[in-house]
Amino acid sequence: MMESVKPLAVTPRKKLARSFAKVLHVKALIGIASVDGLKNVISDANLKDEGNMGKSNKSSLNWSESFVEDDDEEVQERKANEALLAKLFASISVVKGAYAELQYSQSPFDPDGIEAADQLLVSELKNLSELKQCFLKKQFDPSPERAILEAESKELQGVIKTYEITGKKLESQVRLKDSEVIFLREKLEEANKRNKAIEKRLNQSGQLAVLDNVHISGLSPNHFITVLRHAVRSIRNFVRVIVDEMRSADWDVDAAVNAIEQDVVYIAEDHKCFAIEAFVCREMFDAFHFPNFSLSKESLPDRSRRQQWFFGRFNEMKSMKAKEFLAEKPRSSFAKFCRVKYLKLVHPKMESSFFGNMNQRNLVNAGGFPDTAFFTSFAEMAKRVWLLHCLAFSLEPQASIFQVGKGCRFSDVYMESVNDEIFLYSEVESDPQVAFTVVPGFRIGKTVIQCQVYLSQHQSKAKKISSTKQR
């Protein structure tokens, strides 16, 4: 068997000698300097490194300065753009103000104002064109802060100018509206004067001039209808006076209306006046079917001459005012009629509440007639009813009066509704019913003059039409 080859044993001493030989060999080849020379080499290397570091620091400082300069340029450019925009908005504000002034100066036409506004518009449009060129060529303002302040001031001036023009327009509109109001007020006053004149003429007896040349044989239901319309108009005038007095005396109108007509549903608030009108008509037309209005100790002619006699009383009184007739004939049948109706219609508590005393009532009881607007309105109404009564007994056949009871079903043959709105709300299965009669109706032979009624949906059982014929 062959023995394996073993590595040679190397002692530590031999290893140290071999390393030292290598060092000496390298030294001989490269010529290593002495230790002092080595120190010098290291010092030179350190100086070189320090020099390089100095150069590096200097380069870094130059870069920082360049960054700061770039940042300053960006800020300056931003401020310059802000100044440019401020100038742009200022010019636009001035253009708006100039345009507003141009419009305002056209009506009413103001040539000086138009010329000034036109020059300002042209100037600002040129300024806008220059701003555009400066932006394209990047010719910025050297003092942007000051330019911004000037532009803001200019913009505020433009806004103020616009508001001034707007204020002037509003003032002119206000003046125009004021003139329109004055014109309309004058027209209203003129219309009121015309209405008062017409009402005065209607309240005078001259409206019955159509009956001046009419012979008794020529009387017709149309003449009666004419007098009836005037009587109803005078009744409504007196009702208006009563309502005004109620409100002046702080009356509870609802309570007064409910005392006249109970359990009535009114479609509108102002319809409650119909209840007061119905009360006045009931009192004034009470005993209408009697030839003497049921006045005591009233002498009448025989039947052969009665028709002519009533027509003569009608002609005697139709051309006179009630106040004048009462002054001339305070003991006449009409004077007695006025006293009776006034004392029945005007309750003592009502008169005391309206006027604070009962002087008018006391004077009427004593045989006199008050010289007041309230009694004058009443007397004129009484005269119209009296004339209608005289004409009713002048006709052949004589006119008879009728009214319908509460709860009666509406019939357009005998009735006329004063509140036609009820038909808009009435149901098919429930026809409107009569709540009360406002103005009575009349029959003249085969002619029927409809009574005026107030309709309601909530009424009691129907009642037949009641008719009272004259005796």
Coordinates of C-alpha atoms in Angstrom, one line a residue:
M1 CA 0.0 0.0 0.0
M2 CA 1.2 3.4 -0.9
E3 CA 1.3 6.1 1.8
S4 CA -0.6 9.3 1.3
V5 CA 1.2 12.5 0.7
K6 CA 0.9 14.9 3.7
P7 CA 1.4 18.7 3.6
L8 CA 4.6 20.0 4.8
A9 CA 4.5 21.3 8.3
V10 CA 5.1 25.1 8.4
T11 CA 6.3 26.4 11.7
P12 CA 5.4 29.9 12.9
R13 CA 8.9 31.0 12.6
K14 CA 9.1 30.0 9.0
K15 CA 5.8 31.8 8.2
L16 CA 7.0 35.1 9.7
A17 CA 10.2 35.0 7.8
R18 CA 8.4 34.4 4.5
S19 CA 6.1 37.4 5.1
F20 CA 9.0 39.6 5.9
A21 CA 10.7 38.6 2.7
K22 CA 7.7 39.5 0.7
V23 CA 7.6 42.9 2.2
L24 CA 11.2 43.6 1.4
H25 CA 10.6 42.4 -2.2
V26 CA 7.7 44.8 -2.7
K27 CA 9.7 47.6 -1.2
A28 CA 12.5 47.1 -3.7
L29 CA 10.1 47.0 -6.6
I30 CA 8.0 50.2 -5.9
G31 CA 10.5 52.2 -4.0
I32 CA 8.4 53.0 -0.9
A33 CA 9.5 56.1 0.8
S34 CA 10.5 56.4 4.3
V35 CA 8.1 56.8 7.1
D36 CA 8.4 60.6 6.9
G37 CA 7.7 60.5 3.2
L38 CA 4.7 58.4 3.9
K39 CA 3.5 61.0 6.3
N40 CA 4.0 63.7 3.7
V41 CA 2.0 61.6 1.2
I42 CA -0.8 61.2 3.6
S43 CA -0.8 65.0 4.4
D44 CA -0.9 65.8 0.7
A45 CA -3.8 63.5 0.3
N46 CA -5.7 65.1 3.1
L47 CA -5.0 68.6 1.7
K48 CA -6.3 67.4 -1.6
D49 CA -9.4 66.1 -0.1
E50 CA -10.0 69.3 1.8
G51 CA -9.6 71.2 -1.4
N52 CA -12.1 69.0 -3.1
M53 CA -14.5 69.5 -0.2
G54 CA -14.1 73.2 -0.4
K55 CA -14.9 73.1 -4.1
S56 CA -17.9 71.0 -3.3
N57 CA -19.2 73.4 -0.7
K58 CA -18.7 76.3 -3.0
S59 CA -20.6 74.5 -5.7
S60 CA -23.4 73.8 -3.3
L61 CA -23.6 77.5 -2.2
N62 CA -23.9 78.6 -5.8
W63 CA -26.8 76.2 -6.4
S64 CA -28.6 77.5 -3.3
E65 CA -28.2 81.1 -4.5
S66 CA -29.6 80.0 -7.9
F67 CA -32.7 78.4 -6.3
V68 CA -33.4 81.6 -4.3
E69 CA -33.2 83.7 -7.4
D70 CA -35.6 81.3 -9.3
D71 CA -38.0 81.5 -6.4
D72 CA -37.9 85.4 -6.4
E73 CA -38.6 85.4 -10.1
E74 CA -41.7 83.2 -9.7
V75 CA -43.1 85.4 -6.9
Q76 CA -42.5 88.5 -9.1
E77 CA -44.2 86.9 -12.0
R78 CA -47.2 85.8 -9.9
K79 CA -47.6 89.3 -8.5
A80 CA -47.3 90.8 -12.0
N81 CA -50.1 88.4 -13.2
E82 CA -52.2 89.4 -10.2
A83 CA -51.7 93.1 -11.1
L84 CA -52.7 92.3 -14.7
L85 CA -55.9 90.5 -13.6
A86 CA -56.7 93.4 -11.2
K87 CA -56.4 95.9 -14.1
L88 CA -58.5 93.6 -16.3
F89 CA -61.4 93.4 -13.8
A90 CA -61.1 97.1 -13.1
S91 CA -61.5 97.9 -16.8
I92 CA -64.5 95.5 -17.0
S93 CA -66.1 97.2 -14.1
V94 CA -65.6 100.6 -15.7
V95 CA -67.0 99.3 -19.0
K96 CA -70.2 98.1 -17.1
G97 CA -70.6 101.5 -15.5
A98 CA -70.2 103.3 -18.8
Y99 CA -72.6 101.0 -20.5
A100 CA -75.2 101.5 -17.8
E101 CA -74.7 105.3 -18.1
L102 CA -75.1 105.0 -21.9
Q103 CA -78.5 103.2 -21.4
Y104 CA -79.7 105.6 -18.8
S105 CA -78.8 108.6 -21.0
Q106 CA -81.0 107.3 -23.8
S107 CA -84.3 107.8 -22.0
P108 CA -84.8 110.6 -21.5
F109 CA -82.3 111.6 -24.2
D110 CA -79.2 113.2 -22.8
P111 CA -76.6 113.9 -25.5
D112 CA -73.9 115.0 -23.1
G113 CA -74.3 111.9 -21.0
I114 CA -74.2 109.7 -24.1
E115 CA -71.0 111.4 -25.4
A116 CA -69.3 111.0 -22.0
A117 CA -70.2 107.4 -21.7
D118 CA -69.1 106.7 -25.3
Q119 CA -65.7 108.2 -24.7
L120 CA -65.3 106.3 -21.5
L121 CA -66.2 103.0 -23.3
V122 CA -63.7 103.7 -26.1
S123 CA -61.0 104.5 -23.6
E124 CA -61.5 101.4 -21.6
L125 CA -61.7 99.2 -24.7
K126 CA -58.3 100.6 -25.8
N127 CA -57.0 99.9 -22.3
L128 CA -58.2 96.3 -22.5
S129 CA -56.4 95.9 -25.9
E130 CA -53.2 97.2 -24.3
L131 CA -53.5 94.8 -21.4
K132 CA -53.8 91.9 -23.9
Q133 CA -50.6 93.0 -25.7
C134 CA -48.8 93.3 -22.4
F135 CA -49.8 89.7 -21.5
L136 CA -48.8 88.3 -24.8
K137 CA -45.4 90.1 -24.7
K138 CA -45.0 89.5 -21.0
Q139 CA -44.5 93.2 -20.3
F140 CA -45.4 93.3 -16.7
D141 CA -45.8 96.2 -14.4
P142 CA -42.6 97.0 -12.5
S143 CA -44.6 97.9 -9.3
P144 CA -47.3 95.2 -9.1
E145 CA -48.4 96.1 -5.5
R146 CA -49.1 99.7 -6.4
A147 CA -50.8 98.6 -9.7
I148 CA -53.1 96.2 -7.7
L149 CA -54.1 99.0 -5.3
E150 CA -54.8 101.4 -8.2
A151 CA -56.8 98.7 -10.0
E152 CA -58.9 98.0 -7.0
S153 CA -59.6 101.6 -6.5
K154 CA -60.6 101.9 -10.2
E155 CA -62.8 98.8 -9.9
L156 CA -64.6 100.2 -6.9
Q157 CA -65.2 103.5 -8.8
G158 CA -66.8 101.5 -11.6
V159 CA -69.0 99.5 -9.2
I160 CA -70.1 102.8 -7.5
K161 CA -70.9 104.3 -10.9
T162 CA -73.0 101.2 -11.8
Y163 CA -74.9 101.5 -8.5
E164 CA -75.4 105.2 -9.0
I165 CA -76.9 104.6 -12.4
T166 CA -79.1 101.8 -11.0
G167 CA -80.2 104.2 -8.2
K168 CA -81.1 106.8 -10.7
K169 CA -83.1 104.3 -12.7
L170 CA -85.0 103.2 -9.6
E171 CA -85.6 106.8 -8.7
S172 CA -87.0 107.5 -12.1
Q173 CA -89.2 104.4 -11.9
V174 CA -90.4 105.5 -8.5
R175 CA -91.3 108.9 -9.9
L176 CA -93.0 107.2 -12.8
K177 CA -95.0 105.0 -10.4
D178 CA -95.8 108.0 -8.2
S179 CA -97.1 109.9 -11.2
E180 CA -99.2 106.8 -12.2
V181 CA -100.6 106.6 -8.6
I182 CA -101.5 110.3 -8.8
F183 CA -103.1 109.8 -12.2
L184 CA -105.0 106.8 -11.0
R185 CA -106.0 108.6 -7.8
E186 CA -107.4 111.5 -9.8
K187 CA -109.3 109.0 -12.0
L188 CA -110.6 107.3 -8.9
E189 CA -111.8 110.6 -7.4
E190 CA -113.3 111.6 -10.7
A191 CA -115.1 108.2 -10.9
N192 CA -116.3 108.6 -7.3
K193 CA -117.7 112.0 -8.2
R194 CA -119.5 110.6 -11.2
N195 CA -120.8 107.8 -9.1
K196 CA -122.0 110.2 -6.5
A197 CA -123.7 112.3 -9.1
I198 CA -125.3 109.3 -10.7
E199 CA -126.4 108.1 -7.2
K200 CA -127.7 111.5 -6.4
R201 CA -129.7 111.5 -9.6
L202 CA -131.0 108.0 -8.9
N203 CA -132.0 109.1 -5.4
Q204 CA -133.9 112.0 -6.8
S205 CA -137.4 111.7 -8.2
G206 CA -136.3 112.8 -11.7
Q207 CA -135.5 109.2 -12.5
L208 CA -139.3 108.5 -12.6
A209 CA -139.7 111.0 -15.4
V210 CA -140.6 108.1 -17.7
L211 CA -143.9 108.1 -15.8
D212 CA -144.6 111.8 -16.2
N213 CA -146.7 111.6 -19.4
V214 CA -148.2 108.1 -18.7
H215 CA -151.9 107.9 -18.4
I216 CA -153.5 105.5 -15.9
S217 CA -154.7 103.4 -18.8
G218 CA -151.2 103.1 -20.1
L219 CA -149.7 101.7 -17.0
S220 CA -148.0 98.3 -17.4
P221 CA -146.0 95.9 -15.2
N222 CA -142.8 97.4 -16.7
H223 CA -143.6 100.7 -15.0
F224 CA -144.0 98.8 -11.7
I225 CA -140.7 97.0 -12.2
T226 CA -138.9 100.4 -12.7
V227 CA -140.3 101.8 -9.5
L228 CA -139.5 98.5 -7.6
R229 CA -135.9 98.7 -8.7
H230 CA -135.5 102.2 -7.4
A231 CA -137.2 101.1 -4.1
V232 CA -134.8 98.2 -3.7
R233 CA -131.8 100.5 -4.4
S234 CA -132.9 102.9 -1.7
I235 CA -133.4 100.0 0.7
R236 CA -129.9 98.8 0.1
N237 CA -128.5 102.4 0.6
F238 CA -130.2 102.5 4.0
V239 CA -128.9 99.0 4.9
R240 CA -125.4 100.3 4.1
V241 CA -126.0 103.2 6.5
I242 CA -127.1 100.8 9.3
V243 CA -124.1 98.5 8.8
D244 CA -121.8 101.5 8.9
E245 CA -123.4 102.7 12.2
M246 CA -123.1 99.2 13.6
R247 CA -119.4 99.1 12.9
S248 CA -118.9 102.6 14.3
A249 CA -120.7 101.6 17.5
D250 CA -118.6 98.4 17.8
W251 CA -121.6 96.1 17.4
D252 CA -121.2 92.4 17.1
V253 CA -122.6 92.2 13.5
D254 CA -122.5 88.4 13.6
A255 CA -124.7 88.3 16.7
A256 CA -127.1 90.8 15.2
V257 CA -127.4 88.8 12.0
N258 CA -127.9 85.5 13.9
A259 CA -130.7 87.2 15.9
I260 CA -132.4 88.1 12.6
E261 CA -131.9 84.7 10.8
Q262 CA -130.9 81.7 12.8
D263 CA -129.0 78.7 11.5
V264 CA -127.9 80.1 8.2
V265 CA -124.6 79.1 6.6
Y266 CA -123.3 82.1 4.6
I267 CA -121.0 81.4 1.6
A268 CA -119.2 84.7 2.1
E269 CA -118.7 87.0 5.1
D270 CA -120.3 90.0 3.3
H271 CA -123.4 88.0 2.5
K272 CA -124.5 88.6 6.1
C273 CA -125.7 92.0 5.0
F274 CA -128.5 90.2 3.1
A275 CA -130.0 89.2 6.5
I276 CA -130.2 92.9 7.5
E277 CA -131.7 93.8 4.1
A278 CA -134.3 91.0 4.6
F279 CA -135.2 92.5 8.0
V280 CA -135.6 96.0 6.6
C281 CA -137.7 94.7 3.7
R282 CA -140.0 92.7 6.0
E283 CA -140.7 95.7 8.1
M284 CA -141.1 98.1 5.2
F285 CA -143.3 95.8 3.1
D286 CA -145.4 94.6 6.1
A287 CA -149.1 95.2 5.4
F288 CA -148.2 96.2 1.8
H289 CA -151.3 94.3 0.6
F290 CA -153.6 96.6 2.5
P291 CA -154.7 99.8 0.7
N292 CA -154.0 102.0 3.7
F293 CA -150.9 100.0 4.9
S294 CA -153.1 99.1 7.9
L295 CA -152.8 102.7 9.1
S296 CA -155.5 103.6 11.7
K297 CA -158.2 106.1 10.9
E298 CA -157.2 106.2 7.2
S299 CA -160.1 107.1 5.0
L300 CA -160.3 105.6 1.5
P301 CA -162.5 106.3 -1.5
D302 CA -164.9 103.7 -2.8
R303 CA -163.6 101.0 -5.2
S304 CA -164.8 102.8 -8.4
R305 CA -162.5 105.7 -7.7
R306 CA -159.7 104.0 -5.7
Q307 CA -157.5 103.2 -8.7
Q308 CA -157.5 106.8 -9.9
W309 CA -157.0 108.1 -6.4
F310 CA -153.9 106.1 -5.8
F311 CA -152.4 107.1 -9.1
G312 CA -153.0 110.7 -8.2
R313 CA -151.1 110.3 -4.9
F314 CA -148.3 108.7 -6.9
N315 CA -148.0 111.6 -9.3
E316 CA -148.3 114.1 -6.4
M317 CA -145.3 112.7 -4.6
K318 CA -143.0 111.2 -7.2
S319 CA -141.5 114.6 -8.2
M320 CA -140.7 115.7 -4.6
K321 CA -138.0 114.8 -2.2
A322 CA -139.2 113.0 0.9
K323 CA -137.9 115.7 3.2
E324 CA -139.6 118.4 1.3
F325 CA -142.9 116.5 1.3
L326 CA -142.8 115.9 5.1
A327 CA -142.1 119.5 5.7
E328 CA -145.1 120.6 3.6
K329 CA -147.5 118.0 4.8
P330 CA -146.4 116.7 8.3
R331 CA -150.0 115.3 8.9
S332 CA -150.3 113.4 5.6
S333 CA -150.8 109.7 5.3
F334 CA -147.2 109.4 4.1
A335 CA -145.9 111.3 7.2
K336 CA -147.9 108.9 9.4
F337 CA -146.5 105.9 7.4
C338 CA -142.9 107.2 8.1
R339 CA -143.5 107.6 11.8
V340 CA -144.9 104.1 12.1
K341 CA -142.2 102.4 10.1
Y342 CA -139.4 104.3 11.8
L343 CA -140.5 103.3 15.3
K344 CA -140.9 99.7 14.2
L345 CA -137.7 99.4 12.2
V346 CA -135.3 101.4 14.5
H347 CA -135.2 99.8 17.9
P348 CA -134.7 102.2 20.9
K349 CA -131.5 100.3 21.9
M350 CA -130.2 100.5 18.4
E351 CA -130.8 104.3 18.2
S352 CA -129.2 104.8 21.7
S353 CA -126.2 102.8 20.7
F354 CA -125.8 104.5 17.4
F355 CA -126.2 108.1 18.5
G356 CA -125.8 108.0 22.3
N357 CA -129.4 109.2 22.9
M358 CA -133.0 108.8 21.6
N359 CA -133.6 112.4 20.5
Q360 CA -134.6 111.3 17.0
R361 CA -137.1 108.8 18.3
N362 CA -138.5 111.3 20.8
L363 CA -138.9 113.8 18.0
V364 CA -140.7 111.3 15.8
N365 CA -143.0 110.4 18.6
A366 CA -143.8 114.1 19.1
G367 CA -144.9 114.4 15.5
G368 CA -141.7 115.9 14.1
F369 CA -139.0 114.7 11.7
P370 CA -135.3 114.8 12.6
D371 CA -133.0 116.7 10.3
T372 CA -130.2 114.1 10.2
A373 CA -128.5 112.1 7.5
F374 CA -129.8 108.8 9.1
F375 CA -133.5 109.9 9.0
T376 CA -133.1 111.5 5.6
S377 CA -131.9 108.1 4.2
F378 CA -134.8 106.4 5.9
A379 CA -137.4 108.9 4.7
E380 CA -136.1 108.5 1.1
M381 CA -136.4 104.7 1.4
A382 CA -139.9 105.0 2.9
K383 CA -141.0 107.3 0.0
R384 CA -139.9 104.7 -2.6
V385 CA -141.9 102.0 -0.9
W386 CA -144.9 104.3 -0.6
L387 CA -144.7 105.1 -4.3
L388 CA -144.5 101.4 -5.1
H389 CA -147.5 100.8 -2.9
C390 CA -149.5 103.6 -4.7
L391 CA -148.6 102.2 -8.1
A392 CA -149.5 98.7 -7.1
F393 CA -153.1 99.8 -6.4
S394 CA -153.1 101.9 -9.6
L395 CA -152.7 98.9 -11.8
E396 CA -155.5 96.8 -13.2
P397 CA -155.3 94.0 -12.1
Q398 CA -153.7 95.2 -8.9
A399 CA -150.3 93.9 -7.9
S400 CA -150.1 91.4 -5.1
I401 CA -147.0 90.6 -3.0
F402 CA -145.5 87.2 -2.0
Q403 CA -142.5 85.7 -0.4
V404 CA -141.2 82.1 0.1
G405 CA -140.6 80.4 3.4
K406 CA -137.4 79.0 4.8
G407 CA -136.5 75.6 3.5
C408 CA -138.4 75.9 0.2
R409 CA -136.8 74.3 -2.8
F410 CA -135.5 76.9 -5.3
S411 CA -137.6 77.6 -8.4
D412 CA -136.3 80.0 -11.0
V413 CA -139.9 80.8 -12.0
Y414 CA -140.7 82.5 -8.7
M415 CA -137.3 83.2 -7.3
E416 CA -134.0 85.0 -8.1
S417 CA -130.9 84.0 -6.1
V418 CA -128.8 86.8 -4.6
N419 CA -126.0 84.3 -4.1
D420 CA -125.6 82.4 -7.4
E421 CA -122.3 81.0 -6.0
I422 CA -124.4 78.3 -4.2
F423 CA -124.9 76.5 -7.6
L424 CA -121.2 76.0 -8.0
Y425 CA -121.0 74.1 -4.7
S426 CA -124.4 72.4 -4.6
E427 CA -124.5 68.6 -4.9
V428 CA -126.6 66.8 -7.4
E429 CA -128.7 64.9 -4.8
S430 CA -129.2 68.0 -2.6
D431 CA -130.6 71.1 -4.3
P432 CA -130.1 74.5 -2.7
Q433 CA -132.9 75.6 -0.4
V434 CA -134.2 79.0 0.6
A435 CA -132.7 80.3 3.8
F436 CA -134.8 83.5 3.8
T437 CA -136.5 85.9 1.4
V438 CA -134.5 89.1 0.9
V439 CA -136.8 91.1 -1.3
P440 CA -140.4 90.0 -1.8
G441 CA -141.9 89.2 -5.2
F442 CA -145.0 90.5 -6.9
R443 CA -147.7 89.2 -9.3
I444 CA -149.6 91.5 -11.7
G445 CA -152.1 89.3 -13.5
K446 CA -150.1 86.7 -15.3
T447 CA -146.8 88.5 -14.8
V448 CA -144.6 87.3 -12.0
I449 CA -141.8 89.5 -10.6
Q450 CA -139.4 87.1 -8.9
C451 CA -138.6 87.5 -5.3
Q452 CA -135.0 87.7 -4.3
V453 CA -133.9 84.9 -1.9
Y454 CA -130.7 83.7 -0.2
L455 CA -130.0 80.1 -0.7
S456 CA -128.3 77.6 1.6
Q457 CA -127.6 73.8 1.7
H458 CA -128.5 73.4 5.4
Q459 CA -132.2 74.1 5.8
S460 CA -135.3 72.5 7.3
K461 CA -138.1 70.8 5.4
A462 CA -139.4 72.5 2.3
K463 CA -142.3 74.9 2.6
K464 CA -144.8 75.9 0.0
I465 CA -144.8 79.4 -1.5
S466 CA -147.0 81.6 0.6
S467 CA -149.0 84.3 -1.2
T468 CA -150.9 87.1 0.4
K469 CA -153.5 88.6 -1.9
Q470 CA -154.6 92.2 -1.5
R471 CA -158.0 93.0 -0.2

